[in-house]
Backbone as CSV, one residue per row, in Angstrom:
resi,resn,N_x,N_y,N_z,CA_x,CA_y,CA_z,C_x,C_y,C_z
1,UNK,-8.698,7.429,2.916,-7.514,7.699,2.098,-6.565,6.507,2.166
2,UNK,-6.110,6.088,1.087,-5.659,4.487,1.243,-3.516,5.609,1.690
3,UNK,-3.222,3.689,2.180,-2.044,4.826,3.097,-0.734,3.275,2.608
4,UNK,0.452,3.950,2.298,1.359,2.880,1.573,2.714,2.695,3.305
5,UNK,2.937,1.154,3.422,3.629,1.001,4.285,4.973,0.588,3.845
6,UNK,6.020,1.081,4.052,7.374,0.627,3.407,8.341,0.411,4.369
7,UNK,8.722,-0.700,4.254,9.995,-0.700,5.473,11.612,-1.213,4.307
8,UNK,12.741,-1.248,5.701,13.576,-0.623,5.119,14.184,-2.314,4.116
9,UNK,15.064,-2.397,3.193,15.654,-3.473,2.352,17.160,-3.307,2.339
10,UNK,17.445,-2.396,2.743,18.910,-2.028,1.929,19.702,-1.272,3.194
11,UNK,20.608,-1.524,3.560,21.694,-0.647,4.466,22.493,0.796,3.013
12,UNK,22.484,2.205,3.310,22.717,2.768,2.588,23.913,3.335,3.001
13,UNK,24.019,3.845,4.410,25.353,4.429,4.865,25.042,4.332,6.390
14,UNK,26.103,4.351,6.869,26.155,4.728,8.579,27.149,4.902,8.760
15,UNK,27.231,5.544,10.362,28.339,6.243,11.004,28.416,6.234,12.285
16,UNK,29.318,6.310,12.967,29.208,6.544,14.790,29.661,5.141,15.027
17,UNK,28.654,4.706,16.449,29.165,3.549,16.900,27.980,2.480,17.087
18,UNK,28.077,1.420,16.478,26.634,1.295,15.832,26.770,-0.822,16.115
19,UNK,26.446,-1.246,16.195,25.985,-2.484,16.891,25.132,-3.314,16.356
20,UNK,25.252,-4.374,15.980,23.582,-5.171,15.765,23.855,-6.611,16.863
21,UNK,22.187,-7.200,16.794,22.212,-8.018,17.880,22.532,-9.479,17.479
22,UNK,22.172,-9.455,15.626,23.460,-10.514,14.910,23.350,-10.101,13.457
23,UNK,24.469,-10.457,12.950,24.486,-10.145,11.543,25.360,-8.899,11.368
24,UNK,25.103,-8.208,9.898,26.069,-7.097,9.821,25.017,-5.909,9.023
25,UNK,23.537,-6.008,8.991,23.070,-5.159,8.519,22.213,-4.820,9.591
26,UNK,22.006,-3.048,8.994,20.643,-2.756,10.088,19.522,-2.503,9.679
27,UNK,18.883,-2.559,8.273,17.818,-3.194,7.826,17.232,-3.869,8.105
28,UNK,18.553,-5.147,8.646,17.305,-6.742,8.835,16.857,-6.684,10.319
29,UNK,17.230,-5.943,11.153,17.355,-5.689,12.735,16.281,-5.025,12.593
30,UNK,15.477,-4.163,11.668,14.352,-3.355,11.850,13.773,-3.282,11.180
31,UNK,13.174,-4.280,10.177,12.448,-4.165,9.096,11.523,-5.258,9.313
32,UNK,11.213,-5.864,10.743,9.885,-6.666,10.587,8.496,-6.280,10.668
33,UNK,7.644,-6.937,10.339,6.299,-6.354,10.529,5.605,-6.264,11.988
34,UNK,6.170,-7.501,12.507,5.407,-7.782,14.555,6.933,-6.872,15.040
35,UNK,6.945,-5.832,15.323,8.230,-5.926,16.598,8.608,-6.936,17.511
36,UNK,9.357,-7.739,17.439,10.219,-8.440,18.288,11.095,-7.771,19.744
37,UNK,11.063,-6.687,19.857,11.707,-5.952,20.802,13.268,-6.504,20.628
38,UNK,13.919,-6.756,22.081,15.372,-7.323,22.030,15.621,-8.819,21.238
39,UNK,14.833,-9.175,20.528,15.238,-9.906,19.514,16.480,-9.413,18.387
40,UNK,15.716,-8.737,17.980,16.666,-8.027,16.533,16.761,-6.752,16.903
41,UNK,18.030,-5.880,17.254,17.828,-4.661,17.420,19.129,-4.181,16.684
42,UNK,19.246,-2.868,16.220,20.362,-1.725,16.177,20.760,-0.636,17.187
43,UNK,22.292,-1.017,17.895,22.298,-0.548,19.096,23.231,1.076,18.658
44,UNK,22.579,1.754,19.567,23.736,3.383,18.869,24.669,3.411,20.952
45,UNK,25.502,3.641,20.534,26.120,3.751,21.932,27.249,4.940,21.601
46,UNK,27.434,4.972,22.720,28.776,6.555,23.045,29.984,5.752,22.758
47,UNK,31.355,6.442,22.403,32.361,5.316,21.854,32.613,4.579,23.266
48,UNK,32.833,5.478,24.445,33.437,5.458,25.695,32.968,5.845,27.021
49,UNK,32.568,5.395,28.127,31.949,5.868,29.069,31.992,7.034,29.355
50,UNK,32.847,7.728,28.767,33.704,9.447,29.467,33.513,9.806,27.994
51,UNK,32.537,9.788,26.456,32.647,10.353,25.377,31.225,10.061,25.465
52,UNK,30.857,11.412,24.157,29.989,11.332,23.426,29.678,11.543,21.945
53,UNK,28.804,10.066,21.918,29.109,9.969,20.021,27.618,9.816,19.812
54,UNK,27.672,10.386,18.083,26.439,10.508,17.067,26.608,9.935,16.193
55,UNK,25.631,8.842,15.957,25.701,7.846,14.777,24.250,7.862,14.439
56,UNK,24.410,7.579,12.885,23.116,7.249,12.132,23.617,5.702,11.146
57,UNK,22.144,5.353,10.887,21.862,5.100,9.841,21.039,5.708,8.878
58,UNK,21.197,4.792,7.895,20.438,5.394,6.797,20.016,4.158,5.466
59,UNK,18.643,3.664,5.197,18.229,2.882,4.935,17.067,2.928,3.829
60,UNK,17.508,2.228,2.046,16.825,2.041,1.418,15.633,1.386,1.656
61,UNK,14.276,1.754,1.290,13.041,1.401,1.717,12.156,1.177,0.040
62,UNK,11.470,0.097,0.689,10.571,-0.536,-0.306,10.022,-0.107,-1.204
63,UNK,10.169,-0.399,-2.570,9.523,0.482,-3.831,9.501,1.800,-3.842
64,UNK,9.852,2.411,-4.836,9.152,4.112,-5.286,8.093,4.444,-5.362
65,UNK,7.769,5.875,-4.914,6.208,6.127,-4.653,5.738,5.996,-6.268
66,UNK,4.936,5.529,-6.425,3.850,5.784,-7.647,4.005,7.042,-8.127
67,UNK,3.932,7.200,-9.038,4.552,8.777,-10.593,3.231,9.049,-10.463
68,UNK,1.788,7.810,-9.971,0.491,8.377,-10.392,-0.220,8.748,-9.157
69,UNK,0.543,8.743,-7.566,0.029,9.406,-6.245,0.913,10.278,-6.091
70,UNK,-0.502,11.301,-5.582,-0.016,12.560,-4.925,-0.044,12.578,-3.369
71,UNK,1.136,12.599,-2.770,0.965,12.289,-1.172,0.877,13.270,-0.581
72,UNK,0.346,12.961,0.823,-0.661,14.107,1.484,-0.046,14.308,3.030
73,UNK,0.628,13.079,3.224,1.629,12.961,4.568,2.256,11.543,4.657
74,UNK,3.621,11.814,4.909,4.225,11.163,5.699,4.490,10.463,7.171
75,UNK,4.681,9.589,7.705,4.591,9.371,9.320,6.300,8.378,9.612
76,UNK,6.978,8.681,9.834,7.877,7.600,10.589,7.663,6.744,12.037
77,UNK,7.893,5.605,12.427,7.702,4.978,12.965,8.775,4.614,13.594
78,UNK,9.107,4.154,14.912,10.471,3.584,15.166,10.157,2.923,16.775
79,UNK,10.639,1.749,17.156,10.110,1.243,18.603,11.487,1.469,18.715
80,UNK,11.560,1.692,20.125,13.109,2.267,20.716,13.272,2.168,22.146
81,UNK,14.597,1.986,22.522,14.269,2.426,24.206,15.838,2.996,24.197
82,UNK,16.019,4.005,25.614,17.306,4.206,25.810,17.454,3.327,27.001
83,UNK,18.851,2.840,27.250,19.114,1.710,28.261,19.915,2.357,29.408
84,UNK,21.146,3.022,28.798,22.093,3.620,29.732,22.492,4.947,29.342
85,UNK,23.296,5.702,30.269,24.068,6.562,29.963,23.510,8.179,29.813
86,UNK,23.366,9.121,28.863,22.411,9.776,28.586,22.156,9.831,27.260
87,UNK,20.813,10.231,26.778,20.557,10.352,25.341,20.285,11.796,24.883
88,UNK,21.048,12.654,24.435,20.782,13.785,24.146,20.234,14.210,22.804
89,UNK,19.899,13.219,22.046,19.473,13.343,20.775,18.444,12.526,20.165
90,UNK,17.676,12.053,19.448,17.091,10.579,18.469,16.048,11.432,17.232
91,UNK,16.845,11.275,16.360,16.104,12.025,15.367,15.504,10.753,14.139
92,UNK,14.437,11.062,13.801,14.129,10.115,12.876,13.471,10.652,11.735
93,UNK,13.671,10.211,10.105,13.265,11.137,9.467,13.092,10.425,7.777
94,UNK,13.284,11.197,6.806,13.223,10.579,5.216,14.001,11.557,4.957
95,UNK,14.678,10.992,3.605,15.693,11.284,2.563,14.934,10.840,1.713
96,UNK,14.591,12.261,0.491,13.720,11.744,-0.692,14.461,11.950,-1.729
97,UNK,14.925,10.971,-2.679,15.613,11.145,-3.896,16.916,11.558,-3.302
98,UNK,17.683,12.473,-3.975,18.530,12.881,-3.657,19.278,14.012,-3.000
99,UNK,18.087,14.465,-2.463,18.056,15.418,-1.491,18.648,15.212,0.498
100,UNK,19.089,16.279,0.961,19.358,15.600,2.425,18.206,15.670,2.861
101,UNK,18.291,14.540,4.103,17.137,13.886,5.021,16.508,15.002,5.580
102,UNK,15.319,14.761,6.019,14.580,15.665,6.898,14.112,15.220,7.915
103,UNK,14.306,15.644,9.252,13.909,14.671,10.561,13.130,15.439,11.360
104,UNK,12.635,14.580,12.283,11.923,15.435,13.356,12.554,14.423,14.697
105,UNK,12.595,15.155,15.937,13.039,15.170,16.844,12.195,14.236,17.501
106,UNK,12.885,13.346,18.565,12.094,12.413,19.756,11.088,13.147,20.587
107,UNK,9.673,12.389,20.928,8.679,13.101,21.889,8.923,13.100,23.134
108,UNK,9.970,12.174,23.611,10.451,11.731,24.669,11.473,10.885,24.528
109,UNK,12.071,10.579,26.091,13.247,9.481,26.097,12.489,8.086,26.580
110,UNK,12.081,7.114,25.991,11.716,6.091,26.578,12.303,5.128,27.159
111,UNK,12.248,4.400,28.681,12.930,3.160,29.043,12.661,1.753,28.853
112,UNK,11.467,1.670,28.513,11.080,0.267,27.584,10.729,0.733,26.650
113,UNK,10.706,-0.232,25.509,10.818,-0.535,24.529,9.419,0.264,24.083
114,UNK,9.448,1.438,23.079,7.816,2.288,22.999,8.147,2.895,21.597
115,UNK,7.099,2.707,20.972,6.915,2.776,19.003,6.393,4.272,19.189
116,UNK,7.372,5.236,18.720,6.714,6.666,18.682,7.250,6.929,17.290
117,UNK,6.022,8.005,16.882,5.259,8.664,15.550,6.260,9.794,15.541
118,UNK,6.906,9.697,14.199,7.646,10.917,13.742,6.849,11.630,12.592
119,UNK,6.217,12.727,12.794,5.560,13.406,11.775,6.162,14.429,10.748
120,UNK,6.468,13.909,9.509,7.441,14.961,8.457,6.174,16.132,8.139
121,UNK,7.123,17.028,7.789,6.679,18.389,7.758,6.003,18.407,6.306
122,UNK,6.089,19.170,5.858,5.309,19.256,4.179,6.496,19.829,3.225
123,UNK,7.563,19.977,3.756,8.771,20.087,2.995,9.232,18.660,2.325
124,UNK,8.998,17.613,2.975,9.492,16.466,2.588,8.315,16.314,1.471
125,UNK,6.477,16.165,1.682,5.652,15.872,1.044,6.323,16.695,-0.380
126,UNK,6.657,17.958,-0.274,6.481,18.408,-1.373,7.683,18.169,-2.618
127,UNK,8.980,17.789,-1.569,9.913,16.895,-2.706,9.675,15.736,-3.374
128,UNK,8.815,15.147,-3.152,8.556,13.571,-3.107,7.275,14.154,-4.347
129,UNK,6.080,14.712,-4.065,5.469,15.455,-4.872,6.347,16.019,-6.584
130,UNK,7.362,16.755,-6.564,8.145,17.046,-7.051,8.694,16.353,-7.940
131,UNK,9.045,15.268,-7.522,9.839,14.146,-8.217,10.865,13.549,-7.750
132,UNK,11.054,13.464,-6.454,12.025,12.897,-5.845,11.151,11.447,-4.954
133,UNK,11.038,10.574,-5.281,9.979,9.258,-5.441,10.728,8.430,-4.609
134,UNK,11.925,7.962,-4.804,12.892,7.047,-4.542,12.549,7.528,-2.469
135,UNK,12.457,6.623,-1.219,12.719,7.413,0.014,13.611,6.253,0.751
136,UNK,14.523,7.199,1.686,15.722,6.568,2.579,15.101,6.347,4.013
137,UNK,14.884,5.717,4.865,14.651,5.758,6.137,16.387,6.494,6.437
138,UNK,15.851,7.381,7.927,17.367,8.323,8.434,16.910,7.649,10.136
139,UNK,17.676,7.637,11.368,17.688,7.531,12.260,19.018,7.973,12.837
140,UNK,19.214,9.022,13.558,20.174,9.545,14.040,20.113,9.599,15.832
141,UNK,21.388,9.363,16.060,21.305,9.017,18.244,22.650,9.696,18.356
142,UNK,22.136,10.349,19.506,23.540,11.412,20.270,23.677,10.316,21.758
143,UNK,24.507,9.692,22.158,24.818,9.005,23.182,25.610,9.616,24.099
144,UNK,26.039,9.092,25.193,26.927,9.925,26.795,27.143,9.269,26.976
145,UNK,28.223,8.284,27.810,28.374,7.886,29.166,28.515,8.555,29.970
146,UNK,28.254,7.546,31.492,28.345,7.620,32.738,29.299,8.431,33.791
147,UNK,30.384,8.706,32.112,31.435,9.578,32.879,32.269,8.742,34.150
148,UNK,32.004,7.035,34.104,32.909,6.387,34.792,32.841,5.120,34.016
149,UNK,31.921,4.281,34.096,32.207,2.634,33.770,31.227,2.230,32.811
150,UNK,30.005,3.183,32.355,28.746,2.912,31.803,28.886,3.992,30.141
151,UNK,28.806,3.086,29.150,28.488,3.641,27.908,27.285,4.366,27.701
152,UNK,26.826,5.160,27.026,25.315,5.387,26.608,25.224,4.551,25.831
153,UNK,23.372,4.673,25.996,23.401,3.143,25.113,21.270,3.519,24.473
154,UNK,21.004,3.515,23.406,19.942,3.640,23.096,19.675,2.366,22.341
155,UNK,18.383,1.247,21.685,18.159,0.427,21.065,17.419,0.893,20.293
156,UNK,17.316,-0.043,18.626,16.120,0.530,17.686,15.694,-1.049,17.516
157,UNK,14.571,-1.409,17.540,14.009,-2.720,17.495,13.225,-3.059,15.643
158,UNK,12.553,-1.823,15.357,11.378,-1.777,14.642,11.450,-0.085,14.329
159,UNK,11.490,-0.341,12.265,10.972,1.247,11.901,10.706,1.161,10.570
160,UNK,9.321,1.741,10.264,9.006,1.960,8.935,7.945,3.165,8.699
161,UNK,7.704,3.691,7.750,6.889,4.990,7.186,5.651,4.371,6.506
162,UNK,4.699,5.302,6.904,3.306,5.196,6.446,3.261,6.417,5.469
163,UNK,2.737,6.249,4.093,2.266,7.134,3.638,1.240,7.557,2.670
164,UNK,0.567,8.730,3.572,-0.599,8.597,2.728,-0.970,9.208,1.221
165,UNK,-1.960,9.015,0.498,-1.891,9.631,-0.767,-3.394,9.456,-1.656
166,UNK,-3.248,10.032,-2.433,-4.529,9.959,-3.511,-4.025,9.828,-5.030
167,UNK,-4.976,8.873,-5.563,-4.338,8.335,-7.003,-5.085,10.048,-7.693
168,UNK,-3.613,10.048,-8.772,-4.040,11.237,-9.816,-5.011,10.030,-10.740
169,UNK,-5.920,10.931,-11.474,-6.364,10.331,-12.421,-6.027,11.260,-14.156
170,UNK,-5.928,10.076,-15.038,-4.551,10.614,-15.737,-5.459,10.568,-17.529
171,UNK,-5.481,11.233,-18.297,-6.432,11.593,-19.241,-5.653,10.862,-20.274
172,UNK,-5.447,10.159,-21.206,-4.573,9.214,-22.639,-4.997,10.455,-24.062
173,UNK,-4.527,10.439,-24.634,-4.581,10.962,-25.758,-3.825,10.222,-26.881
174,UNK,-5.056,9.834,-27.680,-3.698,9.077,-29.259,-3.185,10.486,-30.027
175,UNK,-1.800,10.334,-29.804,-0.821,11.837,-31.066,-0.550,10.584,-32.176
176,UNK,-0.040,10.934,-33.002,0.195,10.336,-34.494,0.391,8.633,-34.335
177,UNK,-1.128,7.872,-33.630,-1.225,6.513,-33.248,-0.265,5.767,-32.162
178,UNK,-0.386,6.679,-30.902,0.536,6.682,-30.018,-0.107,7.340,-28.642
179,UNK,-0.408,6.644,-28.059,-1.123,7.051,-26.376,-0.513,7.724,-25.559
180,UNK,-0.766,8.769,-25.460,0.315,9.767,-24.512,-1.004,10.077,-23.401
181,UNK,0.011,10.170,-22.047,-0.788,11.035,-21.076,-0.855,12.753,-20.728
182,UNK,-1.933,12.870,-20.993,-1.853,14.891,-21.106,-1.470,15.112,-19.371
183,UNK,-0.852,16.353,-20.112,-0.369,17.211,-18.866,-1.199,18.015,-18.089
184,UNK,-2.281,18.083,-18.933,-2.892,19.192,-18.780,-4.557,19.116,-19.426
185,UNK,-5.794,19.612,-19.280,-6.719,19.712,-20.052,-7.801,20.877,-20.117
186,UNK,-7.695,21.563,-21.179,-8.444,22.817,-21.483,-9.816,23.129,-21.944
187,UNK,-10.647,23.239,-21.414,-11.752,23.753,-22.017,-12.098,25.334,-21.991
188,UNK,-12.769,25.109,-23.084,-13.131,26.903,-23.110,-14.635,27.383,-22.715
189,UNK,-14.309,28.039,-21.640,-15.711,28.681,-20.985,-15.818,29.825,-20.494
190,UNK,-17.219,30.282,-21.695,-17.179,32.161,-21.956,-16.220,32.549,-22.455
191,UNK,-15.463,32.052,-23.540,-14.365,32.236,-24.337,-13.193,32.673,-23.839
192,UNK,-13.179,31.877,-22.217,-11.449,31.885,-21.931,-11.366,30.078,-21.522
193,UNK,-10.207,30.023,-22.052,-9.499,29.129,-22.076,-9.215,28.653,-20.183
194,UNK,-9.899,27.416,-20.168,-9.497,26.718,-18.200,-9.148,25.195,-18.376
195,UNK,-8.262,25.273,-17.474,-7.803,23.841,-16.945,-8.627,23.023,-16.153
196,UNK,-9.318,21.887,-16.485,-9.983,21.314,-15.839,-9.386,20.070,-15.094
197,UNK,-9.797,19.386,-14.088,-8.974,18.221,-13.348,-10.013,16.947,-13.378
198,UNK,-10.809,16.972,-14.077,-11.729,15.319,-14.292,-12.510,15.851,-15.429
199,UNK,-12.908,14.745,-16.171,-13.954,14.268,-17.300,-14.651,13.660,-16.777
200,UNK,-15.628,14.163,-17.890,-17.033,13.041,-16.976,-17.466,12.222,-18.429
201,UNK,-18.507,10.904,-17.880,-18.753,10.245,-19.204,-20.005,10.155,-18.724
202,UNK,-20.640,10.212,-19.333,-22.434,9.584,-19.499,-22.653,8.350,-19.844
203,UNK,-22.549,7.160,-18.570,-23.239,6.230,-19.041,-24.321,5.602,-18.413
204,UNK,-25.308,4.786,-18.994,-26.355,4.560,-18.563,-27.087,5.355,-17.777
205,UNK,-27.067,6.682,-18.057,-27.346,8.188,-17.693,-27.533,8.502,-16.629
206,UNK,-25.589,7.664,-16.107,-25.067,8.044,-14.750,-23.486,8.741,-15.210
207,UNK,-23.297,9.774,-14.660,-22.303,10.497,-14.977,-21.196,10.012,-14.163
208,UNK,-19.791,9.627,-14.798,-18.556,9.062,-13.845,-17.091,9.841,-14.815
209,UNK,-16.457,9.656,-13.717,-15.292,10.308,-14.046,-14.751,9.860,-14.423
210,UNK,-13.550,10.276,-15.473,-12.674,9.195,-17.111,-11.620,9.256,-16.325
């Protein structure tokens, strides 16, 4: 099953208390292909050693799914570590179209730097299915301090979505000298009317699908 990789281009919104290791976006901090670890990172921290704060981003990602794949799953990706303090949260997730994000929760708290698999549910597949094409990378961190001299402190190094899919195959019809794609295709068998999902052609009296 061929599988589409998109990482993020665009800073869309954020909130909390939020850090980069240079520059002013957090796109470019996590959108390479090799992880760099503490090279380029997006840092989420607590405002105050004695507070605790929740910040996200939220990040336009590479091209719209194809109008002509039907996707079958989603995967988020994210290399991360927590450094200090406590981490009571790390959610990572998609925003499809214009719908709110959908996340799934951390498998663990990691202390070096470790690329864990966020698996979206089939609620997301089926908006995106739907017509909501356009997708946001989401990353959300609940931070603590030390409750004396130490901030919480989590890093994001590296994050992008895999997703998988299967090409529709799509039938043309000329209407009044004009190629339209059908919605739909009917044949009649035993004189009821059925929707069929491939054509076949006969050639060289090998049968293939139109």
């Amino acid at each position: 099953m061929p599988t589409l990789t998109l990482r993020p281009i665009a800073d869309i919104a954020k909130s909390g208390t939020i850090s980069y290791s240079s520059g002013t976006s957090a796109y470019a901090m996590i959108s390479e292909v090799t992880a760099d670890d503490a090279t380029t990172t997006v840092k989420f921290s607590s405002a105050d050693a004695k507070s605790t704060t929740t910040s996200y981003i939220k990040c336009q990602l590479t091209n719209s799914i194809n109008t002509n794949y039907n996707v079958s799953a989603v995967r988020v990706y994210v290399r991360w570590t927590h450094s200090s303090g406590t981490n009571n949260s790390f959610n990572a997730g998609v925003a499809a179209g214009s719908n709110s994000e959908i996340t799934v929760s951390r498998p663990s708290v990691p202390t070096a730097y470790t690329t864990q698999t966020f698996t979206m549910p089939t609620s997301l597949i089926t908006q995106i299915n739907s017509g909501s094409r356009q997708l946001y990378l989401y990353i959300s961190c609940t931070e603590t301090g030390d409750g004396s001299k130490t901030v919480g402190q989590s890093l994001v190094t590296q994050a992008y979505i895999e997703v998988d899919y299967t090409e529709i195959q799509k039938v043309y019809i000329k209407v009044d000298g004009t190629w339209k794609a059908a919605s739909a295709i009917y044949v009649k068998i035993d004189g009821v009317w059925k929707t069929v999902t491939s054509i076949y052609d006969k050639i060289s009296d090998i049968w293939h699908t139109g």
